[in-house]
PDB file of C-alpha atoms and ligand atoms in Angstrom:
ATOM      1  CA  MET A   1      31.776   0.391  -3.934  1.00 92.00           C
ATOM      2  CA  LYS A   2      31.560  -2.978  -5.994  1.00 97.00           C
ATOM      3  CA  CYS A   3      28.597  -4.974  -7.169  1.00 98.00           C
ATOM      4  CA  ARG A   4      27.911  -8.204  -5.216  1.00 97.00           C
ATOM      5  CA  VAL A   5      27.447  -9.943  -8.093  1.00 98.00           C
ATOM      6  CA  CYS A   6      29.350  -9.014 -10.636  1.00 98.00           C
ATOM      7  CA  ARG A   7      32.029  -7.054  -8.776  1.00 98.00           C
ATOM      8  CA  GLY A   8      31.122  -3.975 -11.483  1.00 98.00           C
ATOM      9  CA  LYS A   9      30.647  -0.348  -9.927  1.00 98.00           C
ATOM     10  CA  ALA A  10      27.815  -0.206  -7.722  1.00 98.00           C
ATOM     11  CA  VAL A  11      24.804   2.286  -7.824  1.00 97.00           C
ATOM     12  CA  ILE A  12      23.265   1.273  -4.378  1.00 98.00           C
ATOM     13  CA  GLN A  13      23.965  -0.075  -1.163  1.00 97.00           C
ATOM     14  CA  VAL A  14      21.402  -1.875   0.576  1.00 97.00           C
ATOM     15  CA  ARG A  15      22.964  -1.998   4.365  1.00 96.00           C
ATOM     16  CA  ARG A  16      20.429  -4.631   5.789  1.00 95.00           C
ATOM     17  CA  HIS A  17      21.667  -7.101   3.151  1.00 94.00           C
ATOM     18  CA  ASN A  18      25.069  -6.288   3.554  1.00 95.00           C
ATOM     19  CA  ALA A  19      25.511  -5.711   0.035  1.00 97.00           C
ATOM     20  CA  ASN A  20      25.741  -3.054  -2.838  1.00 98.00           C
ATOM     21  CA  PHE A  21      24.650  -3.500  -6.371  1.00 98.00           C
ATOM     22  CA  CYS A  22      25.120  -2.261  -9.767  1.00 98.00           C
ATOM     23  CA  GLN A  23      22.056  -1.403 -11.619  1.00 98.00           C
ATOM     24  CA  GLU A  24      21.178  -4.625 -13.503  1.00 98.00           C
ATOM     25  CA  HIS A  25      21.878  -6.711 -10.379  1.00 98.00           C
ATOM     26  CA  PHE A  26      19.834  -4.253  -7.926  1.00 98.00           C
ATOM     27  CA  ILE A  27      16.521  -4.426 -10.446  1.00 98.00           C
ATOM     28  CA  ASP A  28      17.318  -8.115 -10.267  1.00 98.00           C
ATOM     29  CA  HIS A  29      17.515  -8.484  -6.674  1.00 98.00           C
ATOM     30  CA  ILE A  30      14.304  -6.273  -6.217  1.00 98.00           C
ATOM     31  CA  HIS A  31      12.287  -8.762  -8.637  1.00 98.00           C
ATOM     32  CA  ARG A  32      13.508 -11.826  -6.385  1.00 98.00           C
ATOM     33  CA  GLN A  33      12.401  -9.906  -3.455  1.00 98.00           C
ATOM     34  CA  VAL A  34       8.985  -9.716  -4.559  1.00 98.00           C
ATOM     35  CA  GLU A  35       8.607 -12.954  -6.223  1.00 98.00           C
ATOM     36  CA  ARG A  36       9.733 -14.227  -3.112  1.00 98.00           C
ATOM     37  CA  THR A  37       7.230 -12.628  -1.092  1.00 98.00           C
ATOM     38  CA  ILE A  38       4.392 -13.540  -3.373  1.00 98.00           C
ATOM     39  CA  ASP A  39       5.721 -17.383  -3.308  1.00 98.00           C
ATOM     40  CA  ASP A  40       6.373 -17.633   0.425  1.00 97.00           C
ATOM     41  CA  PHE A  41       3.020 -16.030   1.288  1.00 97.00           C
ATOM     42  CA  LYS A  42       1.453 -17.607  -1.386  1.00 98.00           C
ATOM     43  CA  MET A  43      -0.424 -14.284  -2.755  1.00 98.00           C
ATOM     44  CA  PHE A  44      -1.568 -15.162  -5.971  1.00 98.00           C
ATOM     45  CA  GLY A  45      -0.899 -17.272  -8.923  1.00 95.00           C
ATOM     46  CA  PRO A  46      -0.639 -16.771 -12.783  1.00 91.00           C
ATOM     47  CA  ASP A  47      -4.456 -17.705 -13.281  1.00 94.00           C
ATOM     48  CA  HIS A  48      -5.888 -15.035 -11.174  1.00 97.00           C
ATOM     49  CA  ARG A  49      -7.149 -11.663 -12.289  1.00 98.00           C
ATOM     50  CA  LEU A  50      -5.254  -8.965 -10.184  1.00 98.00           C
ATOM     51  CA  VAL A  51      -6.017  -5.260  -9.877  1.00 98.00           C
ATOM     52  CA  LEU A  52      -3.550  -3.054  -8.186  1.00 98.00           C
ATOM     53  CA  GLY A  53      -4.671  -0.006  -6.232  1.00 98.00           C
ATOM     54  CA  VAL A  54      -2.370   2.865  -8.024  1.00 98.00           C
ATOM     55  CA  SER A  55      -1.972   6.018  -6.599  1.00 97.00           C
ATOM     56  CA  GLY A  56       0.780   7.744  -9.197  1.00 98.00           C
ATOM     57  CA  GLY A  57       3.424   7.390  -6.520  1.00 98.00           C
ATOM     58  CA  LYS A  58       6.867   5.692  -6.560  1.00 98.00           C
ATOM     59  CA  ASP A  59       5.408   2.298  -4.827  1.00 98.00           C
ATOM     60  CA  SER A  60       2.418   1.461  -6.833  1.00 98.00           C
ATOM     61  CA  LEU A  61       4.016   2.249 -10.103  1.00 98.00           C
ATOM     62  CA  ALA A  62       7.488   0.604  -9.375  1.00 98.00           C
ATOM     63  CA  LEU A  63       5.182  -2.834  -8.102  1.00 98.00           C
ATOM     64  CA  TRP A  64       3.147  -2.251 -11.128  1.00 98.00           C
ATOM     65  CA  HIS A  65       6.423  -2.616 -13.132  1.00 98.00           C
ATOM     66  CA  ILE A  66       8.020  -5.128 -11.150  1.00 98.00           C
ATOM     67  CA  LEU A  67       4.754  -7.668 -11.595  1.00 98.00           C
ATOM     68  CA  THR A  68       4.621  -6.985 -15.236  1.00 98.00           C
ATOM     69  CA  TYR A  69       8.162  -7.752 -15.830  1.00 97.00           C
ATOM     70  CA  VAL A  70       8.047 -11.038 -14.117  1.00 96.00           C
ATOM     71  CA  GLY A  71       5.128 -11.997 -16.020  1.00 96.00           C
ATOM     72  CA  TYR A  72       1.800 -11.276 -14.546  1.00 97.00           C
ATOM     73  CA  ARG A  73      -0.921  -9.778 -15.927  1.00 97.00           C
ATOM     74  CA  VAL A  74      -2.102  -6.628 -13.517  1.00 98.00           C
ATOM     75  CA  ASP A  75      -4.858  -4.204 -14.283  1.00 98.00           C
ATOM     76  CA  GLY A  76      -4.551  -0.630 -12.179  1.00 98.00           C
ATOM     77  CA  LEU A  77      -7.186   0.759 -10.144  1.00 98.00           C
ATOM     78  CA  TYR A  78      -6.677   4.528  -9.496  1.00 98.00           C
ATOM     79  CA  LEU A  79      -9.088   6.489  -6.886  1.00 98.00           C
ATOM     80  CA  GLN A  80      -9.147  10.433  -7.525  1.00 97.00           C
ATOM     81  CA  LEU A  81      -9.458  11.565  -3.999  1.00 97.00           C
ATOM     82  CA  GLY A  82     -10.020  15.233  -4.754  1.00 97.00           C
ATOM     83  CA  ILE A  83      -7.034  16.483  -3.587  1.00 97.00           C
ATOM     84  CA  GLY A  84      -6.673  19.474  -5.535  1.00 94.00           C
ATOM     85  CA  ASP A  85      -3.852  19.367  -8.290  1.00 96.00           C
ATOM     86  CA  TYR A  86      -2.056  16.395  -6.174  1.00 96.00           C
ATOM     87  CA  SER A  87      -4.865  14.240  -7.550  1.00 97.00           C
ATOM     88  CA  SER A  88      -5.121  15.452 -11.054  1.00 96.00           C
ATOM     89  CA  GLU A  89      -1.266  15.040 -11.349  1.00 97.00           C
ATOM     90  CA  SER A  90      -1.041  11.540  -9.882  1.00 98.00           C
ATOM     91  CA  LEU A  91      -3.636  11.093 -12.235  1.00 98.00           C
ATOM     92  CA  THR A  92      -1.922  11.991 -15.193  1.00 98.00           C
ATOM     93  CA  LEU A  93       1.068  10.206 -14.436  1.00 98.00           C
ATOM     94  CA  SER A  94      -0.751   6.666 -13.487  1.00 98.00           C
ATOM     95  CA  GLN A  95      -2.483   7.271 -17.143  1.00 98.00           C
ATOM     96  CA  GLN A  96       0.543   7.892 -18.802  1.00 98.00           C
ATOM     97  CA  PHE A  97       2.550   4.903 -17.391  1.00 98.00           C
ATOM     98  CA  ALA A  98      -0.359   2.508 -18.141  1.00 98.00           C
ATOM     99  CA  ALA A  99      -0.475   4.149 -21.838  1.00 98.00           C
ATOM    100  CA  GLU A 100       3.341   3.555 -22.387  1.00 97.00           C
ATOM    101  CA  ARG A 101       2.909   0.177 -21.629  1.00 97.00           C
ATOM    102  CA  GLY A 102      -0.519  -0.890 -22.612  1.00 98.00           C
ATOM    103  CA  LEU A 103      -1.964  -1.700 -19.355  1.00 98.00           C
ATOM    104  CA  LYS A 104      -5.522  -0.951 -18.464  1.00 98.00           C
ATOM    105  CA  LEU A 105      -6.420   1.457 -15.778  1.00 98.00           C
ATOM    106  CA  GLU A 106      -9.698   2.145 -14.188  1.00 97.00           C
ATOM    107  CA  VAL A 107     -10.407   5.134 -12.838  1.00 98.00           C
ATOM    108  CA  VAL A 108     -12.788   6.097 -10.062  1.00 98.00           C
ATOM    109  CA  ASP A 109     -13.837   9.200  -8.709  1.00 97.00           C
ATOM    110  CA  LEU A 110     -14.663   9.940  -5.115  1.00 97.00           C
ATOM    111  CA  PRO A 111     -16.380  13.380  -5.534  1.00 97.00           C
ATOM    112  CA  SER A 112     -18.202  12.508  -8.630  1.00 97.00           C
ATOM    113  CA  ASP A 113     -18.925   9.006  -7.941  1.00 97.00           C
ATOM    114  CA  PHE A 114     -19.366   9.233  -4.309  1.00 97.00           C
ATOM    115  CA  GLY A 115     -20.438  12.890  -3.738  1.00 96.00           C
ATOM    116  CA  PHE A 116     -17.194  14.440  -1.817  1.00 97.00           C
ATOM    117  CA  ALA A 117     -13.636  15.038  -1.892  1.00 97.00           C
ATOM    118  CA  VAL A 118     -11.329  14.089   1.137  1.00 97.00           C
ATOM    119  CA  PRO A 119     -10.712  17.256   2.543  1.00 96.00           C
ATOM    120  CA  GLU A 120     -14.270  18.033   3.035  1.00 95.00           C
ATOM    121  CA  ALA A 121     -14.743  14.650   4.212  1.00 97.00           C
ATOM    122  CA  ALA A 122     -12.096  15.403   6.850  1.00 96.00           C
ATOM    123  CA  ALA A 123     -13.658  18.702   7.967  1.00 95.00           C
ATOM    124  CA  ALA A 124     -16.942  17.577   8.500  1.00 95.00           C
ATOM    125  CA  SER A 125     -16.141  14.391  10.265  1.00 95.00           C
ATOM    126  CA  ARG A 126     -13.052  15.749  12.416  1.00 90.00           C
ATOM    127  CA  ARG A 127     -11.173  13.193  11.110  1.00 92.00           C
ATOM    128  CA  THR A 128      -7.585  13.869  10.052  1.00 93.00           C
ATOM    129  CA  PRO A 129      -7.266  13.853   6.623  1.00 94.00           C
ATOM    130  CA  CYS A 130      -5.120  10.572   6.416  1.00 94.00           C
ATOM    131  CA  SER A 131      -7.818   8.804   8.499  1.00 94.00           C
ATOM    132  CA  ALA A 132     -10.811  10.101   5.947  1.00 96.00           C
ATOM    133  CA  CYS A 133      -8.511   9.595   3.103  1.00 96.00           C
ATOM    134  CA  GLY A 134      -7.533   5.834   4.221  1.00 96.00           C
ATOM    135  CA  LEU A 135     -11.083   4.636   5.244  1.00 97.00           C
ATOM    136  CA  SER A 136     -12.160   6.033   1.783  1.00 98.00           C
ATOM    137  CA  LYS A 137      -9.055   4.242  -0.137  1.00 97.00           C
ATOM    138  CA  ARG A 138      -9.957   0.728   1.634  1.00 97.00           C
ATOM    139  CA  TYR A 139     -13.428   0.891   0.862  1.00 97.00           C
ATOM    140  CA  VAL A 140     -13.463   1.992  -2.713  1.00 98.00           C
ATOM    141  CA  LEU A 141     -10.812   0.099  -3.580  1.00 98.00           C
ATOM    142  CA  ASN A 142     -12.412  -3.236  -1.925  1.00 97.00           C
ATOM    143  CA  ARG A 143     -15.851  -2.561  -3.351  1.00 96.00           C
ATOM    144  CA  GLU A 144     -14.337  -1.868  -7.240  1.00 97.00           C
ATOM    145  CA  ALA A 145     -12.230  -4.730  -7.379  1.00 97.00           C
ATOM    146  CA  GLU A 146     -14.861  -7.342  -6.054  1.00 95.00           C
ATOM    147  CA  SER A 147     -17.602  -5.457  -8.271  1.00 95.00           C
ATOM    148  CA  ARG A 148     -15.514  -5.514 -11.405  1.00 96.00           C
ATOM    149  CA  GLY A 149     -14.625  -9.625 -10.532  1.00 96.00           C
ATOM    150  CA  TYR A 150     -10.995  -9.216  -9.857  1.00 98.00           C
ATOM    151  CA  ASP A 151      -9.749 -11.931  -7.692  1.00 98.00           C
ATOM    152  CA  VAL A 152      -7.142 -10.316  -6.183  1.00 98.00           C
ATOM    153  CA  LEU A 153      -6.531  -6.727  -4.834  1.00 98.00           C
ATOM    154  CA  VAL A 154      -2.624  -5.874  -5.030  1.00 98.00           C
ATOM    155  CA  MET A 155      -1.464  -2.839  -2.539  1.00 98.00           C
ATOM    156  CA  GLY A 156       1.811  -1.122  -2.670  1.00 98.00           C
ATOM    157  CA  HIS A 157       2.767  -0.974   0.993  1.00 98.00           C
ATOM    158  CA  ASN A 158       6.522  -1.110   1.168  1.00 98.00           C
ATOM    159  CA  LEU A 159       8.833  -2.306   4.209  1.00 98.00           C
ATOM    160  CA  ASP A 160       8.628   1.297   5.760  1.00 98.00           C
ATOM    161  CA  ASP A 161       4.734   1.369   5.593  1.00 98.00           C
ATOM    162  CA  GLU A 162       4.203  -1.602   7.176  1.00 98.00           C
ATOM    163  CA  ALA A 163       7.023  -1.662   9.884  1.00 98.00           C
ATOM    164  CA  ALA A 164       5.345   1.959  10.765  1.00 98.00           C
ATOM    165  CA  THR A 165       2.069   0.734  11.060  1.00 97.00           C
ATOM    166  CA  LEU A 166       2.983  -1.947  13.048  1.00 98.00           C
ATOM    167  CA  PHE A 167       4.912   0.322  15.208  1.00 98.00           C
ATOM    168  CA  SER A 168       1.735   2.628  15.463  1.00 97.00           C
ATOM    169  CA  ASN A 169      -0.314  -0.313  16.327  1.00 97.00           C
ATOM    170  CA  VAL A 170       2.152  -1.514  19.040  1.00 97.00           C
ATOM    171  CA  LEU A 171       2.503   1.493  20.528  1.00 97.00           C
ATOM    172  CA  GLY A 172      -1.594   1.805  21.399  1.00 97.00           C
ATOM    173  CA  TRP A 173      -1.958  -2.085  21.422  1.00 96.00           C
ATOM    174  CA  ASN A 174      -4.375  -1.954  19.083  1.00 94.00           C
ATOM    175  CA  VAL A 175      -4.879  -5.440  18.973  1.00 94.00           C
ATOM    176  CA  GLU A 176      -7.737  -5.642  16.620  1.00 90.00           C
ATOM    177  CA  TYR A 177      -5.584  -3.990  14.155  1.00 92.00           C
ATOM    178  CA  LEU A 178      -2.610  -5.995  14.557  1.00 95.00           C
ATOM    179  CA  GLY A 179      -4.621  -9.287  14.050  1.00 92.00           C
ATOM    180  CA  ARG A 180      -5.327  -7.822  11.006  1.00 92.00           C
ATOM    181  CA  GLN A 181      -1.998  -6.819   9.874  1.00 94.00           C
ATOM    182  CA  ARG A 182      -0.996  -9.716   7.485  1.00 96.00           C
ATOM    183  CA  PRO A 183       0.613  -9.621   4.181  1.00 97.00           C
ATOM    184  CA  VAL A 184      -2.407 -11.542   2.982  1.00 97.00           C
ATOM    185  CA  LEU A 185      -6.198 -11.009   3.868  1.00 95.00           C
ATOM    186  CA  PRO A 186      -8.282 -13.636   2.111  1.00 94.00           C
ATOM    187  CA  ALA A 187     -11.590 -13.275   0.577  1.00 94.00           C
ATOM    188  CA  THR A 188     -15.175 -13.216   2.331  1.00 89.00           C
ATOM    189  CA  ASP A 189     -18.309 -14.049   1.300  1.00 83.00           C
ATOM    190  CA  GLY A 190     -19.397 -10.832   2.646  1.00 82.00           C
ATOM    191  CA  GLY A 191     -17.794  -9.074  -0.179  1.00 88.00           C
ATOM    192  CA  LEU A 192     -14.014  -8.473   0.695  1.00 93.00           C
ATOM    193  CA  CYS A 193     -11.835  -9.002  -1.737  1.00 96.00           C
ATOM    194  CA  ARG A 194      -8.386 -10.966  -1.044  1.00 98.00           C
ATOM    195  CA  LYS A 195      -5.670  -8.294  -0.331  1.00 98.00           C
ATOM    196  CA  VAL A 196      -2.001  -8.673  -0.918  1.00 98.00           C
ATOM    197  CA  LYS A 197       1.316  -6.771  -0.342  1.00 98.00           C
ATOM    198  CA  PRO A 198       3.963  -8.279  -2.297  1.00 98.00           C
ATOM    199  CA  LEU A 199       6.373  -5.226  -1.528  1.00 98.00           C
ATOM    200  CA  ILE A 200       6.745  -5.932   2.357  1.00 98.00           C
ATOM    201  CA  ARG A 201      10.498  -6.756   1.609  1.00 98.00           C
ATOM    202  CA  VAL A 202      11.438  -3.963  -0.053  1.00 98.00           C
ATOM    203  CA  ALA A 203      12.003  -0.773   1.710  1.00 98.00           C
ATOM    204  CA  GLU A 204      11.210   2.878   0.798  1.00 97.00           C
ATOM    205  CA  ARG A 205      14.214   4.216  -0.500  1.00 97.00           C
ATOM    206  CA  GLU A 206      14.464   1.146  -2.671  1.00 98.00           C
ATOM    207  CA  THR A 207      11.316   1.651  -4.489  1.00 98.00           C
ATOM    208  CA  ALA A 208      12.276   5.014  -5.038  1.00 98.00           C
ATOM    209  CA  ALA A 209      15.599   3.876  -6.560  1.00 98.00           C
ATOM    210  CA  TYR A 210      14.172   1.371  -8.545  1.00 98.00           C
ATOM    211  CA  ALA A 211      11.767   3.687 -10.205  1.00 98.00           C
ATOM    212  CA  VAL A 212      14.384   6.042 -11.106  1.00 98.00           C
ATOM    213  CA  LEU A 213      16.805   3.211 -12.801  1.00 98.00           C
ATOM    214  CA  ASN A 214      13.774   2.015 -14.302  1.00 98.00           C
ATOM    215  CA  GLY A 215      12.614   5.694 -15.932  1.00 97.00           C
ATOM    216  CA  ILE A 216       9.330   5.634 -14.167  1.00 98.00           C
ATOM    217  CA  ASP A 217       7.719   9.436 -14.326  1.00 98.00           C
ATOM    218  CA  TYR A 218       6.073   9.019 -10.618  1.00 98.00           C
ATOM    219  CA  GLU A 219       4.680  11.875  -8.587  1.00 97.00           C
ATOM    220  CA  VAL A 220       7.483  13.078  -6.496  1.00 96.00           C
ATOM    221  CA  GLU A 221       5.418  15.994  -4.471  1.00 94.00           C
ATOM    222  CA  GLU A 222       4.016  14.842  -1.085  1.00 92.00           C
ATOM    223  CA  CYS A 223       0.427  15.042  -0.573  1.00 94.00           C
ATOM    224  CA  PRO A 224      -0.531  18.445   0.625  1.00 94.00           C
ATOM    225  CA  LEU A 225      -2.644  17.057   3.920  1.00 94.00           C
ATOM    226  CA  ALA A 226       0.066  15.181   4.836  1.00 91.00           C
ATOM    227  CA  ALA A 227       1.491  17.075   7.646  1.00 86.00           C
ATOM    228  CA  GLY A 228       1.322  15.915  11.105  1.00 83.00           C
ATOM    229  CA  ASN A 229       0.723  12.527   9.855  1.00 90.00           C
ATOM    230  CA  THR A 230       1.808  10.266  12.756  1.00 92.00           C
ATOM    231  CA  ILE A 231       2.763   7.381  10.246  1.00 94.00           C
ATOM    232  CA  ASN A 232       5.402   9.812   8.556  1.00 94.00           C
ATOM    233  CA  ARG A 233       6.833  10.661  12.118  1.00 95.00           C
ATOM    234  CA  TYR A 234       7.349   6.986  13.066  1.00 97.00           C
ATOM    235  CA  LYS A 235       8.869   6.386   9.862  1.00 97.00           C
ATOM    236  CA  GLU A 236      11.506   9.132  10.413  1.00 97.00           C
ATOM    237  CA  TRP A 237      11.866   7.011  14.168  1.00 97.00           C
ATOM    238  CA  LEU A 238      12.495   3.661  12.311  1.00 98.00           C
ATOM    239  CA  ASN A 239      14.533   5.254   9.629  1.00 98.00           C
ATOM    240  CA  ARG A 240      17.083   6.327  13.014  1.00 98.00           C
ATOM    241  CA  LEU A 241      17.049   3.123  14.097  1.00 98.00           C
ATOM    242  CA  GLU A 242      17.928   1.549  10.877  1.00 98.00           C
ATOM    243  CA  GLU A 243      20.723   4.035  10.322  1.00 97.00           C
ATOM    244  CA  GLN A 244      22.336   2.669  13.790  1.00 97.00           C
ATOM    245  CA  SER A 245      21.311  -0.811  13.167  1.00 97.00           C
ATOM    246  CA  PRO A 246      20.579  -1.917   9.789  1.00 97.00           C
ATOM    247  CA  GLY A 247      18.243  -4.629   9.575  1.00 97.00           C
ATOM    248  CA  ILE A 248      16.084  -3.470  12.564  1.00 98.00           C
ATOM    249  CA  LYS A 249      12.932  -2.645  10.554  1.00 98.00           C
ATOM    250  CA  ALA A 250      12.944  -5.761   8.779  1.00 98.00           C
ATOM    251  CA  ASN A 251      13.385  -7.765  12.152  1.00 98.00           C
ATOM    252  CA  PHE A 252      10.321  -5.871  13.676  1.00 98.00           C
ATOM    253  CA  LEU A 253       8.292  -6.280  10.999  1.00 98.00           C
ATOM    254  CA  PHE A 254       9.119 -10.152   9.810  1.00 98.00           C
ATOM    255  CA  GLY A 255       9.712 -11.049  13.346  1.00 98.00           C
ATOM    256  CA  PHE A 256       5.934  -9.979  14.151  1.00 98.00           C
ATOM    257  CA  LEU A 257       4.477 -11.968  11.228  1.00 97.00           C
ATOM    258  CA  GLU A 258       6.595 -15.150  12.020  1.00 96.00           C
ATOM    259  CA  ARG A 259       6.067 -15.275  15.551  1.00 96.00           C
ATOM    260  CA  GLY A 260       4.324 -12.324  17.113  1.00 96.00           C
ATOM    261  CA  SER A 261       0.802 -12.344  14.716  1.00 94.00           C
ATOM    262  CA  VAL A 262      -0.477 -15.361  15.543  1.00 93.00           C
ATOM    263  CA  HIS A 263      -1.426 -14.141  19.243  1.00 93.00           C
ATOM    264  CA  PHE A 264      -3.477 -11.644  17.750  1.00 91.00           C
ATOM    265  CA  SER A 265      -5.583 -13.899  15.417  1.00 83.00           C
ATOM    266  CA  ASP A 266      -8.429 -14.152  17.636  1.00 78.00           C
ATOM    267  CA  ALA A 267      -8.947 -10.279  17.889  1.00 65.00           C
ATOM    268  CA  GLU A 268      -9.921  -9.608  14.403  1.00 62.00           C
ATOM    269  CA  ASP A 269     -12.561 -12.432  14.484  1.00 67.00           C
ATOM    270  CA  VAL A 270     -15.373  -9.963  14.623  1.00 75.00           C
ATOM    271  CA  GLU A 271     -18.598 -11.429  13.103  1.00 84.00           C
ATOM    272  CA  LEU A 272     -19.414  -8.926   9.883  1.00 87.00           C
ATOM    273  CA  VAL A 273     -23.070  -8.345   8.397  1.00 92.00           C
ATOM    274  CA  SER A 274     -23.582  -6.458   5.506  1.00 94.00           C
ATOM    275  CA  CYS A 275     -24.183  -2.183   5.618  1.00 96.00           C
ATOM    276  CA  SER A 276     -27.978  -1.378   5.947  1.00 97.00           C
ATOM    277  CA  ASN A 277     -27.077   1.277   2.679  1.00 96.00           C
ATOM    278  CA  CYS A 278     -24.499   0.063   1.015  1.00 95.00           C
ATOM    279  CA  GLY A 279     -24.317  -3.755   1.750  1.00 94.00           C
ATOM    280  CA  GLN A 280     -20.459  -3.876   2.106  1.00 94.00           C
ATOM    281  CA  PRO A 281     -19.362  -6.103   5.121  1.00 91.00           C
ATOM    282  CA  THR A 282     -19.530  -4.057   8.874  1.00 93.00           C
ATOM    283  CA  THR A 283     -19.140  -4.776  11.996  1.00 89.00           C
ATOM    284  CA  GLY A 284     -21.942  -2.341  12.704  1.00 90.00           C
ATOM    285  CA  GLU A 285     -25.522  -1.287  11.194  1.00 95.00           C
ATOM    286  CA  LEU A 286     -23.598   1.500   9.031  1.00 96.00           C
ATOM    287  CA  CYS A 287     -20.472   1.105   7.646  1.00 96.00           C
ATOM    288  CA  ALA A 288     -17.367   3.571   8.558  1.00 96.00           C
ATOM    289  CA  PHE A 289     -17.556   4.871   4.717  1.00 98.00           C
ATOM    290  CA  CYS A 290     -21.444   5.421   4.875  1.00 98.00           C
ATOM    291  CA  ARG A 291     -21.056   7.182   8.017  1.00 97.00           C
ATOM    292  CA  LEU A 292     -18.565   9.470   6.808  1.00 97.00           C
ATOM    293  CA  GLN A 293     -20.572  10.121   3.393  1.00 97.00           C
ATOM    294  CA  ALA A 294     -23.549  10.662   5.871  1.00 97.00           C
ATOM    295  CA  VAL A 295     -21.870  13.345   7.949  1.00 97.00           C
ATOM    296  CA  THR A 296     -19.973  15.129   4.759  1.00 97.00           C
ATOM    297  CA  PHE A 297     -23.533  15.110   3.212  1.00 96.00           C
ATOM    298  CA  SER A 298     -25.566  16.719   5.872  1.00 93.00           C
ATOM    299  CA  ARG A 299     -22.604  19.380   6.801  1.00 89.00           C
ATOM    300  CA  LYS A 300     -22.706  20.384   2.741  1.00 83.00           C
ATOM    301  CA  GLN A 301     -26.368  21.082   3.512  1.00 84.00           C
ATOM    302  CA  ASP A 302     -25.621  23.375   6.531  1.00 82.00           C
ATOM    303  CA  LEU A 303     -23.489  25.445   4.552  1.00 72.00           C
TER     304      LEU A 303
HETATM  305 FE1  LIG B 401      -2.813  11.576   4.382  1.00 85.75          FE
HETATM  306 FE2  LIG B 401      -2.661  12.550   1.779  1.00 85.75          FE
HETATM  307  S1  LIG B 401      -4.251  12.686   3.105  1.00 85.75           S
HETATM  308  S2  LIG B 401      -1.044  11.993   2.881  1.00 85.75           S
HETATM  309 ZN1  LIG B 402      26.127  -6.383 -10.787  1.00 85.75          ZN
HETATM  310 ZN1  LIG B 403     -22.047   1.366   3.607  1.00 85.75          ZN
END
């Protein structure tokens, strides 16, 4: 197996690009994919204040490494979700990563700053853990990015994440979510920070390979609450399709972004108002996060 660029010994095969790469040229290839995504979707420029949602996993740490390498100044924002050892280990790895590279990591703690942890919120609200987790992350990262004066919130979702989410939204014809599934969500006056996803051209196995080849120490354990996660199941299905037809995942996602997404743009045209409790943008009286927090508090009082 020879590198497409230098004909040296290849370390990875990327079938959807019909290419093999040596270490150096694979790393170059990933940098180019991310830079191209930032340019194509006009995500941000060198003068924007950027903050990256950091989880301690391969995707966010690889993306932090890439953005810093190609010349952006990016701070990190870590949300401690209260998922036992898993959360404390991920926090330690994120702090080590930042300290070794002289990067700034801001830490928000869901239990001490907002009064509850993901497992208890899931139990109290009868949501799945991932649903309580996703809602908390979206809310807190947006609110903190906005209130700390950042222009852009950068997220580490990769090609597999986005293709599986799209698949899930198509299976359920969730038109509102389809309308919002874009690599750039603009800022709004009402308190939504601009949100971008520069890793969407990079597959999960490639971010893992990138992290390993760059000596990045990331959280390899899976979240202990992930059992039964439907998105993970869809990822497996898409991987089986990808094995038979390399490139199908990227075609599915980018075909949607280029030709499908426009047909759903009206669906997200809902009027946002301020949550009566926290002031964050929402469609109802009380935002979903404040409802989750309220139901968790009342369950705690009952116990
Ligand atoms: Fe869903 Fe951790 S809560 S993977
Ligand atoms: Zn090479
Ligand atoms: Zn609220």
